[in-house]
Coordinates of C-alpha atoms in Angstrom, one line a residue:
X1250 CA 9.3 3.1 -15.8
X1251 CA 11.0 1.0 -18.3
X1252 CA 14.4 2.8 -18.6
X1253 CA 16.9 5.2 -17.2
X1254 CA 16.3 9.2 -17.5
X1255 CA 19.1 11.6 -17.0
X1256 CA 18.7 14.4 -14.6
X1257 CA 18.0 17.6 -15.9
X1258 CA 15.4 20.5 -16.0
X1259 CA 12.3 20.1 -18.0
X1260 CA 11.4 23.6 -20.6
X1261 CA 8.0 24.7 -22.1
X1262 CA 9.7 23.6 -25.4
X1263 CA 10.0 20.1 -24.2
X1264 CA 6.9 19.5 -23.2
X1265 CA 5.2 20.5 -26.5
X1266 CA 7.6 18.2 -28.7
X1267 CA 6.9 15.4 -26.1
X1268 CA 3.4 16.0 -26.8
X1269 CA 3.6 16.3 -30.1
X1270 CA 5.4 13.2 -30.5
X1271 CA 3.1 11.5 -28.2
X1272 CA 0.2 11.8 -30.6
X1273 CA 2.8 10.6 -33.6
X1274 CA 3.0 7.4 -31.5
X1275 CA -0.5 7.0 -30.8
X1276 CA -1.3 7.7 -35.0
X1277 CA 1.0 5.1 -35.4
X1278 CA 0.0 2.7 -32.8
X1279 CA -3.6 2.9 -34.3
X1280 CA -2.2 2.1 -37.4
X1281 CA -0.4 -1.1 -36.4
X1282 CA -3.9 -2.3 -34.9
X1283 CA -5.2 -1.9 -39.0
X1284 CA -2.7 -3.9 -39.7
X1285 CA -2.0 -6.9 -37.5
X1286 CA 1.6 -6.2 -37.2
X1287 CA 1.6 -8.0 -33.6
X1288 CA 2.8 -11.7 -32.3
X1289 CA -0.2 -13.7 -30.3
X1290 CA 0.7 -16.8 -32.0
X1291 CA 2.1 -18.3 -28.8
X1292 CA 1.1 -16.3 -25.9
X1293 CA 3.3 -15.8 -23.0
X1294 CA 3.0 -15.2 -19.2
X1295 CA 5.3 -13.1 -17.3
X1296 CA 6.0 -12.5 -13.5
X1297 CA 7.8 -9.7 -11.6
X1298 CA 8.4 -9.8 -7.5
X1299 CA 9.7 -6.6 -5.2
X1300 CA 11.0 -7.3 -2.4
X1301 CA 12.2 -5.5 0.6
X1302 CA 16.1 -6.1 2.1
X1303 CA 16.3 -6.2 5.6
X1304 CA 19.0 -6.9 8.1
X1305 CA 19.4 -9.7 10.5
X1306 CA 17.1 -7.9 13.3
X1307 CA 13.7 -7.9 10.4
X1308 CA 14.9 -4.3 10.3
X1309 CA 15.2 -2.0 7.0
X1310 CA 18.4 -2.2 4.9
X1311 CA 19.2 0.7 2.7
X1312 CA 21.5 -1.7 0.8
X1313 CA 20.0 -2.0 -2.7
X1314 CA 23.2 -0.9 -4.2
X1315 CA 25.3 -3.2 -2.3
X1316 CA 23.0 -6.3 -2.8
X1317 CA 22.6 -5.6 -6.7
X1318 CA 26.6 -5.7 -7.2
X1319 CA 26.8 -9.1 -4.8
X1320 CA 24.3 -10.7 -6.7
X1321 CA 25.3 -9.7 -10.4
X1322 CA 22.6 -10.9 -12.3
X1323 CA 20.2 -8.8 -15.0
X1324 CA 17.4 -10.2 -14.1
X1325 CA 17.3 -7.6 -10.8
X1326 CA 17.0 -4.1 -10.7
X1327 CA 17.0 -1.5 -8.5
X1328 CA 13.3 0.1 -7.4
X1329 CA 11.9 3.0 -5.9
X1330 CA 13.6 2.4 -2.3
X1331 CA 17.0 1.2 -1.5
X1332 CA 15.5 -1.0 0.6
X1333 CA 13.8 -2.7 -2.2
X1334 CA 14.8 -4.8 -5.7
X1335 CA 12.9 -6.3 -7.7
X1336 CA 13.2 -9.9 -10.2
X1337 CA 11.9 -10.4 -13.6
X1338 CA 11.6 -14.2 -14.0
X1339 CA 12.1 -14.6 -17.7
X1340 CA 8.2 -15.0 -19.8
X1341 CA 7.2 -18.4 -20.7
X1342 CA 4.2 -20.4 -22.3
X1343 CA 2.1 -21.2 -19.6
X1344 CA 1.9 -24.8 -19.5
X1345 CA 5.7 -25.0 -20.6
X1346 CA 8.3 -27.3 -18.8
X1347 CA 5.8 -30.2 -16.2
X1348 CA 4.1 -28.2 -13.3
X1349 CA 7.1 -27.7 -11.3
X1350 CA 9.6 -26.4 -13.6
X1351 CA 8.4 -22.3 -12.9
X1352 CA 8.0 -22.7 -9.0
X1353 CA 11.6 -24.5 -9.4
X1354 CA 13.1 -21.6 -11.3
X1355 CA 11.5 -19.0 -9.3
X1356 CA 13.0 -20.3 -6.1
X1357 CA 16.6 -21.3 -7.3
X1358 CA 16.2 -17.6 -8.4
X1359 CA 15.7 -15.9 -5.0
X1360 CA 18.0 -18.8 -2.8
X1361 CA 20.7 -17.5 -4.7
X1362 CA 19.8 -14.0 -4.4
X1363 CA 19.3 -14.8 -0.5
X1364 CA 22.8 -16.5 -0.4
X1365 CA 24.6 -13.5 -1.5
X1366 CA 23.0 -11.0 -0.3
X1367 CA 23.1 -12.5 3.2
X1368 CA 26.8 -13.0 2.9
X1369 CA 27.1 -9.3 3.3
X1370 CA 24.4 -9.0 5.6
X1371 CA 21.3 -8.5 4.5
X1372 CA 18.0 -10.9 4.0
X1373 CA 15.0 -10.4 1.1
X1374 CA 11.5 -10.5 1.9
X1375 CA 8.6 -10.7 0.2
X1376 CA 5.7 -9.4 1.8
X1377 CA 3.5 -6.4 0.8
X1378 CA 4.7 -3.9 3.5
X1379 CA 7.7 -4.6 5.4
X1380 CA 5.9 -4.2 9.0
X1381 CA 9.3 -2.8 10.9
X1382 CA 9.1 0.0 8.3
X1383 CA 9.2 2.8 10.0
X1384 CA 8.1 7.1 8.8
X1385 CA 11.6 7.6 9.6
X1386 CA 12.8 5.1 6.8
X1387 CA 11.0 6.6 3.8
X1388 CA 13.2 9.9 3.7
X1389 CA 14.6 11.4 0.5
X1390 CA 18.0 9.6 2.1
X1391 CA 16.2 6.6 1.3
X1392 CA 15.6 6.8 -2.3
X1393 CA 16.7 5.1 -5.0
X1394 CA 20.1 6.2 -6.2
X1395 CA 18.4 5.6 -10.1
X1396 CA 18.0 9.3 -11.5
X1397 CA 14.8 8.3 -12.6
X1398 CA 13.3 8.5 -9.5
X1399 CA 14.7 11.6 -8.5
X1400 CA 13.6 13.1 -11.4
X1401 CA 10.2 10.9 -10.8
X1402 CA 10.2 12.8 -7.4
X1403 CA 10.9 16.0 -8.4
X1404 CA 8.2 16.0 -11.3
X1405 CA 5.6 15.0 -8.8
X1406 CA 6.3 17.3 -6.1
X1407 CA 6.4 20.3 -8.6
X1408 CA 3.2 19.2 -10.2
X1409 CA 1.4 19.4 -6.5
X1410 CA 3.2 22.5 -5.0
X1411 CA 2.6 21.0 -1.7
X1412 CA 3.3 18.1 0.3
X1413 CA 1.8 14.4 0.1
X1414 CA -1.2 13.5 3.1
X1415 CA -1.1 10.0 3.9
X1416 CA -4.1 9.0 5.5
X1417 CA -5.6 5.9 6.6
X1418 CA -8.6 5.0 8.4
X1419 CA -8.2 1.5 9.5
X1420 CA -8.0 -1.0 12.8
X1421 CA -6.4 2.3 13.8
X1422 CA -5.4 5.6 12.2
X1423 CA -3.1 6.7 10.0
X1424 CA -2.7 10.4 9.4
X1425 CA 0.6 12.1 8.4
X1426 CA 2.8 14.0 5.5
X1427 CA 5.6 13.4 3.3
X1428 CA 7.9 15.1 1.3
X1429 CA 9.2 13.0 -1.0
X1430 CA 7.7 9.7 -3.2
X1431 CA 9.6 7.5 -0.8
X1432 CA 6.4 6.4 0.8
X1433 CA 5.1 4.6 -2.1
X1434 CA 8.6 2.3 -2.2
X1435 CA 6.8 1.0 1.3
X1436 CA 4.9 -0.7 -1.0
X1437 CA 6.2 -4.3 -3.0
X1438 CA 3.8 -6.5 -5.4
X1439 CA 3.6 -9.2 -7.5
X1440 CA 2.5 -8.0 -11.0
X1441 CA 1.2 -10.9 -13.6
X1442 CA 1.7 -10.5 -17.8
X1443 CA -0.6 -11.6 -19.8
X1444 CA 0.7 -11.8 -23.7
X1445 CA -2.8 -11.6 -25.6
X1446 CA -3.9 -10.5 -29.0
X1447 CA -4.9 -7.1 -30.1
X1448 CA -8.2 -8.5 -31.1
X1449 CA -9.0 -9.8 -26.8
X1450 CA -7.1 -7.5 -25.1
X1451 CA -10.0 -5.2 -24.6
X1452 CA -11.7 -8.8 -22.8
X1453 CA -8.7 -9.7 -21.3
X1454 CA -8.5 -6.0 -19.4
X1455 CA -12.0 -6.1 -18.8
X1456 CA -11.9 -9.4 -16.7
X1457 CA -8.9 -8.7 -14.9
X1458 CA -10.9 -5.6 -14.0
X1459 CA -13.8 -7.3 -12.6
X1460 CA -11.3 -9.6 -10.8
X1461 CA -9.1 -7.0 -9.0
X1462 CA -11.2 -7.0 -6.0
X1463 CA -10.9 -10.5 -5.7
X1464 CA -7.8 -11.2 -5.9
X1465 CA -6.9 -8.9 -3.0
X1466 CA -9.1 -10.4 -0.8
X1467 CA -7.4 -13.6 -1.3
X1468 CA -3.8 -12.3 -1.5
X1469 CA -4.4 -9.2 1.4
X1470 CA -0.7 -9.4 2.8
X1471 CA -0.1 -5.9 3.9
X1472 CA -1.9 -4.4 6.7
X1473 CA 0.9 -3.0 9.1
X1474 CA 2.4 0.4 7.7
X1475 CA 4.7 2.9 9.6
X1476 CA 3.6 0.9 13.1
X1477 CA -0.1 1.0 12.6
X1478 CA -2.3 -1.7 11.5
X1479 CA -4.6 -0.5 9.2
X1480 CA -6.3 -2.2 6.0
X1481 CA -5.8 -5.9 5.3
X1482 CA -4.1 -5.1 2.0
X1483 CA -2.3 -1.7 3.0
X1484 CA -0.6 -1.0 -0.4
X1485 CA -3.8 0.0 -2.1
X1486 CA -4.5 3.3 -0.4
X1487 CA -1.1 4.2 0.1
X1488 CA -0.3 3.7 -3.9
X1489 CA -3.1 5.9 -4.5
X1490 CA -1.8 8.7 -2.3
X1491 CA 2.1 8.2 -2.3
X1492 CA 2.4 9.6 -6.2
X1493 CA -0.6 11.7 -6.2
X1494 CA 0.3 14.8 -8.6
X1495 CA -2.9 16.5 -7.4
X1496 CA -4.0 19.5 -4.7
X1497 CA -6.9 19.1 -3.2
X1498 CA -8.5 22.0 -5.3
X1499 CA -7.4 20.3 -8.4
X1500 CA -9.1 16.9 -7.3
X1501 CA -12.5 18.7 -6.3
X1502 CA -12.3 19.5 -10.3
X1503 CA -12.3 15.8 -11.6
X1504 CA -8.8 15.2 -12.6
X1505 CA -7.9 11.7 -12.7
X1506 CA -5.0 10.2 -10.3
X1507 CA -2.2 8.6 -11.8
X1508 CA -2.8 5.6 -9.7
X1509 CA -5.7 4.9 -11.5
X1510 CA -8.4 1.9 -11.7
X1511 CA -10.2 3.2 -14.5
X1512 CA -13.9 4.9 -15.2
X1513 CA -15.4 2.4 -18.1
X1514 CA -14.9 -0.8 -19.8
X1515 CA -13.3 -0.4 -22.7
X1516 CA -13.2 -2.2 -26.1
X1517 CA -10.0 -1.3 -27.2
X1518 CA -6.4 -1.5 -26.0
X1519 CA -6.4 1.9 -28.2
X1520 CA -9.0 3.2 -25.6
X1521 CA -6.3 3.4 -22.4
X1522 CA -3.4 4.6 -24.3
X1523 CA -5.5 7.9 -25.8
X1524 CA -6.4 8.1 -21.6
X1525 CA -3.2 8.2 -20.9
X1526 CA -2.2 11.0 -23.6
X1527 CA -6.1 12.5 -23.1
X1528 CA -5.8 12.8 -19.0
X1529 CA -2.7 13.1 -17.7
X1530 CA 0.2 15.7 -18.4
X1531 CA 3.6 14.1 -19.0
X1532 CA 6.1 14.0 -15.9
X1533 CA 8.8 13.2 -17.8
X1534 CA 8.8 14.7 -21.5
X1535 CA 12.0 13.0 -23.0
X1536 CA 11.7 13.1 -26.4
X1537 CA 13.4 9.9 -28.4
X1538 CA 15.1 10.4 -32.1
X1539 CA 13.3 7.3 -33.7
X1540 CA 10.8 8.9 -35.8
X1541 CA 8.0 6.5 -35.4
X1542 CA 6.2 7.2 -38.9
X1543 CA 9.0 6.9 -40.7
X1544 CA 10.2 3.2 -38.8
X1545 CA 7.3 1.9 -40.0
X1546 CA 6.8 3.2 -43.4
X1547 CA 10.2 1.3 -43.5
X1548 CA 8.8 -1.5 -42.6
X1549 CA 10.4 -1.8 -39.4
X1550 CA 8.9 -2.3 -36.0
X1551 CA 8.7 1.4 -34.0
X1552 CA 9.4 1.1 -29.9
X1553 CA 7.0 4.4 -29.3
X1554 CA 9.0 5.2 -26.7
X1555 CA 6.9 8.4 -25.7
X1556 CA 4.4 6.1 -25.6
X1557 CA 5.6 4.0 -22.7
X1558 CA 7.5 6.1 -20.9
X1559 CA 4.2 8.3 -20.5
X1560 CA 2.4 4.7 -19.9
X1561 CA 4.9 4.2 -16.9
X1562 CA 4.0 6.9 -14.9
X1563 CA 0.2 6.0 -15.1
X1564 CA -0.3 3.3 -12.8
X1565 CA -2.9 1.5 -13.6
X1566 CA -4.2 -1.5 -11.6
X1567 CA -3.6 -3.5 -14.8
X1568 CA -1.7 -1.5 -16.9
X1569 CA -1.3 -2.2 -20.7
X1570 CA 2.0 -3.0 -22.2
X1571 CA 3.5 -2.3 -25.6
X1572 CA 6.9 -4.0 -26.0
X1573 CA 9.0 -4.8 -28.6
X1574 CA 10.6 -8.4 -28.4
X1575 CA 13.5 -9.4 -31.4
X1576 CA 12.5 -7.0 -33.5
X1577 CA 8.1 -8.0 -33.0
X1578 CA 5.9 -5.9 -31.3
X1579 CA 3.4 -7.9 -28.5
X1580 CA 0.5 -6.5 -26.2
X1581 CA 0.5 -7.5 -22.6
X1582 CA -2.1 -7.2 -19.6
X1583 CA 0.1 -5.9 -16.5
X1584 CA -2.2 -7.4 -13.6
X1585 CA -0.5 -4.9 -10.4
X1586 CA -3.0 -5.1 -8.0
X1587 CA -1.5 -8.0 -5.6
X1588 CA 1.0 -7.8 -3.1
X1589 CA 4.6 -9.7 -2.7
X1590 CA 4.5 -12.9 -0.6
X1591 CA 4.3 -14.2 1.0
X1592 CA 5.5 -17.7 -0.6
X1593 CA 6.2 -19.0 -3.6
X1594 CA 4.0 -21.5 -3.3
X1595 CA 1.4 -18.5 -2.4
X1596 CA 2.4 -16.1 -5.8
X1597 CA 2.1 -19.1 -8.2
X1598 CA -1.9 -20.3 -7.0
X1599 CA -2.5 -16.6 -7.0
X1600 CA -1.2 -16.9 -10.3
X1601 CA -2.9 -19.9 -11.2
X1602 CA -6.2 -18.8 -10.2
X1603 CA -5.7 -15.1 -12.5
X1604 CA -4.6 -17.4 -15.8
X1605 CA -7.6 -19.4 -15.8
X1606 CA -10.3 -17.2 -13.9
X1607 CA -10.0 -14.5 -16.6
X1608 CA -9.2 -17.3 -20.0
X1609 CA -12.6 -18.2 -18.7
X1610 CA -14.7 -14.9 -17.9
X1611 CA -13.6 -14.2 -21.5
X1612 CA -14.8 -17.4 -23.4
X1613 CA -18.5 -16.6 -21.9
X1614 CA -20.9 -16.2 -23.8
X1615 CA -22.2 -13.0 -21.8
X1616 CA -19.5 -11.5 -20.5
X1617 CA -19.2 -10.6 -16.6
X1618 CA -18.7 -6.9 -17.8
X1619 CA -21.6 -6.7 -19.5
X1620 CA -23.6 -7.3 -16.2
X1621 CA -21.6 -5.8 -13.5
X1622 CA -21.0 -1.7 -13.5
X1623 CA -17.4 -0.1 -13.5
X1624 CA -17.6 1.3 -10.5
X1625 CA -18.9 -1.7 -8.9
X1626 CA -15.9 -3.4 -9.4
X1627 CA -14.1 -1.0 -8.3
X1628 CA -15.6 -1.1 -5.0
X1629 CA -14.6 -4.5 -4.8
X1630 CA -11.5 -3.6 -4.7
X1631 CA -11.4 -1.0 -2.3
X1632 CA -13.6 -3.3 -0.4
X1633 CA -11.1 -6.3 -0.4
X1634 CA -8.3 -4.0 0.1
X1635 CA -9.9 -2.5 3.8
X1636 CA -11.2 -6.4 4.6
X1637 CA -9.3 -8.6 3.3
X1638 CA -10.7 -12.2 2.8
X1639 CA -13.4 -11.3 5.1
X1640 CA -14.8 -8.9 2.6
X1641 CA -18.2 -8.6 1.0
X1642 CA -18.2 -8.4 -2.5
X1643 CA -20.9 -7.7 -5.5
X1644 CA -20.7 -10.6 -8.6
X1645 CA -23.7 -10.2 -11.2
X1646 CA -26.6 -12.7 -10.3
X1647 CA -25.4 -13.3 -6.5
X1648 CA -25.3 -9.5 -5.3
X1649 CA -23.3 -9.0 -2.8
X1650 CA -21.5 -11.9 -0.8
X1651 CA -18.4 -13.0 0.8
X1652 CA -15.3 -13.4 -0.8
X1653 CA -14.7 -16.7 0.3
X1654 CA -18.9 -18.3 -0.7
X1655 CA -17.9 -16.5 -4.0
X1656 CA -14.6 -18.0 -4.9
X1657 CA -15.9 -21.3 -3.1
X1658 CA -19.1 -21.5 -5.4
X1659 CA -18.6 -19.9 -8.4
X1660 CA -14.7 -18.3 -9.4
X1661 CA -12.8 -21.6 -8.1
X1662 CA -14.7 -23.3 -10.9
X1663 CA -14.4 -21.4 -13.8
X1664 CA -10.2 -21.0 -12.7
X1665 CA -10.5 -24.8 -13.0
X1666 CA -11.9 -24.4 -16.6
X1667 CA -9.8 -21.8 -17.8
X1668 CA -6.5 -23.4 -17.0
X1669 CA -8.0 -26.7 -18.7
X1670 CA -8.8 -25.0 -21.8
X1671 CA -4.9 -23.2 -21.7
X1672 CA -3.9 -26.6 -21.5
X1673 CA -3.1 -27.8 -17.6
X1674 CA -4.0 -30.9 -16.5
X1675 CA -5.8 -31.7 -13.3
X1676 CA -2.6 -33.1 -11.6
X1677 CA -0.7 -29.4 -12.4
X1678 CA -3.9 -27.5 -11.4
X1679 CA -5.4 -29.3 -8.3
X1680 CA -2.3 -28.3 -6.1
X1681 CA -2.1 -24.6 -7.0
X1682 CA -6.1 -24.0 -7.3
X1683 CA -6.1 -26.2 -4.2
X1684 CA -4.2 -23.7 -2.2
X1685 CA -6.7 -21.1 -3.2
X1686 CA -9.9 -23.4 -2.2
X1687 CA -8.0 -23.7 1.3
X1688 CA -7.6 -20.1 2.1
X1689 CA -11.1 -19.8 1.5
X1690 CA -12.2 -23.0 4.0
X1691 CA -9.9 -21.7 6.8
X1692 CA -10.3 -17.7 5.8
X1693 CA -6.5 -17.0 6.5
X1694 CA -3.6 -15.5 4.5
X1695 CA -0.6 -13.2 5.0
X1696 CA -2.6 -10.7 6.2
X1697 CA -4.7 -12.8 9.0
X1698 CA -1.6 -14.5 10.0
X1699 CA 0.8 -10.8 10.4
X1700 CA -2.0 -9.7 12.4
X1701 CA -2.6 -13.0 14.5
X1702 CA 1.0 -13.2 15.3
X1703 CA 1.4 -9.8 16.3
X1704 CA -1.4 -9.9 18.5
X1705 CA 0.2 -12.7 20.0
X1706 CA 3.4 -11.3 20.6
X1707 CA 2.2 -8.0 21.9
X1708 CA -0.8 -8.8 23.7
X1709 CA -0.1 -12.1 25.2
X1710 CA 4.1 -11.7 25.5
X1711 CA 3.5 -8.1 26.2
X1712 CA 6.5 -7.4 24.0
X1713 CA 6.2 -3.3 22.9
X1714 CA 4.9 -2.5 19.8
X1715 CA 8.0 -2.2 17.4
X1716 CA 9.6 -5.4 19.4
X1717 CA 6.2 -7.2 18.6
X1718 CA 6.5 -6.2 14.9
X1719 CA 10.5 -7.3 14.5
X1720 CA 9.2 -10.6 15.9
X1721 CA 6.9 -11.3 13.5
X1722 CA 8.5 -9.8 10.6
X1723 CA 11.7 -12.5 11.9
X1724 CA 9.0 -15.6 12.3
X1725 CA 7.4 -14.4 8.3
X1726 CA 10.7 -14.9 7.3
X1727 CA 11.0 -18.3 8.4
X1728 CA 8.2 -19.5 7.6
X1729 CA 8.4 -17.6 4.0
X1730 CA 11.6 -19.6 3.3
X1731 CA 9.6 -23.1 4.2
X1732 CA 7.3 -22.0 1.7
X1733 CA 4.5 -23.9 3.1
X1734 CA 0.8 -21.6 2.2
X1735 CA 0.5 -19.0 4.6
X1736 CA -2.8 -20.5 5.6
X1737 CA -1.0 -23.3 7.3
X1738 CA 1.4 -21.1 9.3
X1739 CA 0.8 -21.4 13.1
X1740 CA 0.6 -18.8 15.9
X1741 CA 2.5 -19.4 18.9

């Protein structure tokens, strides 16, 4: 959410100066659009990982606390869980430093994390759902000891005056209730920046949109939760329902969820932050003392801090950004739809293929958008999210095919394209676009392989079901720390 809130009780009062202010911010955001006040000259990517802690058995480690002090670094932070963190790998020019220098930095990053934190016990993971998870782990005794989230909790619950339904209708069913957000922390990600210009954001939103479904069928890595195997890619359905502020009377009306993919295309980055203030009631009205107006009539650069705090509790598959950066405001594209893991290797072709498939939807001549519905793409996603790579999926002048003829024929090209036109050579891009063309030709990932092996273990070792699951959560890991593509990890 961007910062730390106190705890406290929210009046009437404050929620009409938070929207009060809110609508300041959004007068003066309008106004730095006029005026070109933002840096694009030399764009920058960005990348944050959650991960899940577990201990020596692939079982869950409420240990966040613990493991942040051990490893003493600012790059980590707490999340929702205390069985999660998460890293922010610092943002960089794309092409900067020879095509090994950002998989190099990313690993020494989490080896070192792994090396302290397993010198008091505990292990990091990165996968979407930690499979050994269990309903019993994703308590109020398991949250975050950040007040944010408590507040974050309380807000929610408040807002829906009842408790949360889970349900999930997969390779088996899902069907059960919370009481707290905890649930959601179940699920870890990968989210992608994008640095682009106020002029293409609106084209840079748009393709990531038309590319959400997509990307989770390549990337599906989730698709055991609380003991059930479900969807390929998990996270998506629970996101939706884990911080839904709505009854079910109050969705029959039309009110938008907070985990949101959108309704339109939109030809502004203006047009998402007026949905945010338009649609959704604030959870957490803190009001800051900056008076936006009057920074920049000063000629000074104004955070908006209303502005993103609202914006960070709307989550958006790809979620615009406003940040402020040594004194000089930037726009980014927050692409949130993918999950953790489950290597390296894995997070940067996923990463590869989202840098130049969408720098080259955008330099078309007639964009992808203009030809493919809304709501088409978002039943891609929900598509890719039940299926996995074994999806079918609508692309403007092929209809409706599989994920894997699509990427193979049409997407793996035009990645190839964009990254050459961002500046990566064929040597840099034929090893991470080549891990992408691979999944497709042998149609496995995380999620295949999690599934394969614990079919394996369960139905061939007859090991019971939890047993099964610690295996293969145990075997992930060791494979996850080869960082050899999932698509090459073997089943026996």
């Amino acid at each position: 959410m961007g910062r730390d809130v106190p705890a406290l009780v929210f009046t009437r009062d404050d929620r009409r100066q938070f929207r009060n202010k809110m609508h300041t911010c959004l007068d003066v955001f309008a106004r730095m659009l006029r005026e070109s006040r933002f840096d694009f000259e030399r764009p920058q990517v960005g990348l944050e990982i959650e991960l899940n802690l577990v201990d020596a058995a692939g079982e869950p480690a409420m240990r966040s606390t613990d493991v942040l002090a051990t490893i003493a670094d600012p790059s980590w932070s707490s999340e929702l869980g205390r069985f999660n963190l998460e890293i922010n790998i610092a943002p960089r020019q794309l092409t900067a430093g020879g095509p090994d220098s950002w998989e190099r930095e990313i690993r020494d990053a989490l080896n070192h994390a792994e090396e302290k934190a397993a010198a008091i016990g505990v292990h990091l993971v990165m996968i979407g759902i930690l499979p050994t998870l269990e309903l019993k782990d994703v308590g109020l005794a398991s949250l975050s000891e950040n007040p944010r989230y408590h507040l974050l909790n309380e807000q929610i619950f408040s807002a829906r005056g009842e408790d949360l339904l889970i349900s999930v209708d997969g390779v088996e069913r899902l069907r059960t209730y919370a009481d707290t957000i905890t649930p959601e922390a179940a699920c870890t990600s990968t989210q992608f920046h994008l640095q682009v210009s106020p002029d293409e954001f609106a084209s840079y939103w748009n393709a990531a949109q038309a590319i959400a479904g997509v990307q989770v069928a390549l990337a599906a890595n989730s698709p055991f939760l609380f003991g059930k195997e479900l969807w390929h890619e998990t996270r998506i359905p629970l996101f939706e329902q884990a911080t839904d502020t709505r009854s079910d009377e109050i969705k029959v009306q039309g009110v938008r969820p907070r985990v949101w993919f959108g309704e339109r295309w939109i030809t502004s980055v203006f047009d998402l932050f007026e949905e945010n203030a338009r649609y959704f009631p604030a959870l957490l009205p803190l009001c800051d003392d900056e008076d936006p107006q009057e920074t920049l009539d000063g000629d000074g650069t104004p955070q908006l801090a209303e502005l993103t705090l609202h914006n960070g509790t709307i989550y958006r598959w790809n979620r615009p950004v406003y940040a402020v950066v040594d004194g000089v405001p930037h726009l980014r594209v927050e692409n949130r739809v993918l999950p953790a893991g489950p290597t390296v290797a894995d997070v940067l072709s996923n990463g590869a293929f989202y840098y130049g498939l969408t720098r080259a939807l955008v330099d078309e001549d007639r964009p992808v958008w203009s030809r493919m519905s809304f709501s088409a793409a978002e039943d891609n996603l929900h598509a890719a999210a039940r299926h996995g790579i074994e999806a079918q999926l609508y692309w403007p002048g092929v209809g409706e095919v599989p994920a894997t003829e699509l990427v193979l024929r049409r997407l793996l090209p035009l990645a190839h394209r964009g990254l050459e036109r961002s500046g990566m050579d064929r040597a840099w891009r034929e090893p991470l676009l080549g891990i992408i063309e691979q999944r497709c030709v042998s149609g496995r990932n995380g999620a295949v392989w999690q599934s394969e092996m614990f079919h394996h273990i369960h139905d061939i070792a007859h090991a019971d079901r939890h047993q099964a699951l610690r295996r293969m959560t145990q075997q992930y890991i060791d494979y996850m720390h080869m960082n050899a593509p999932a698509h090459t990890w073997p089943v026996d």
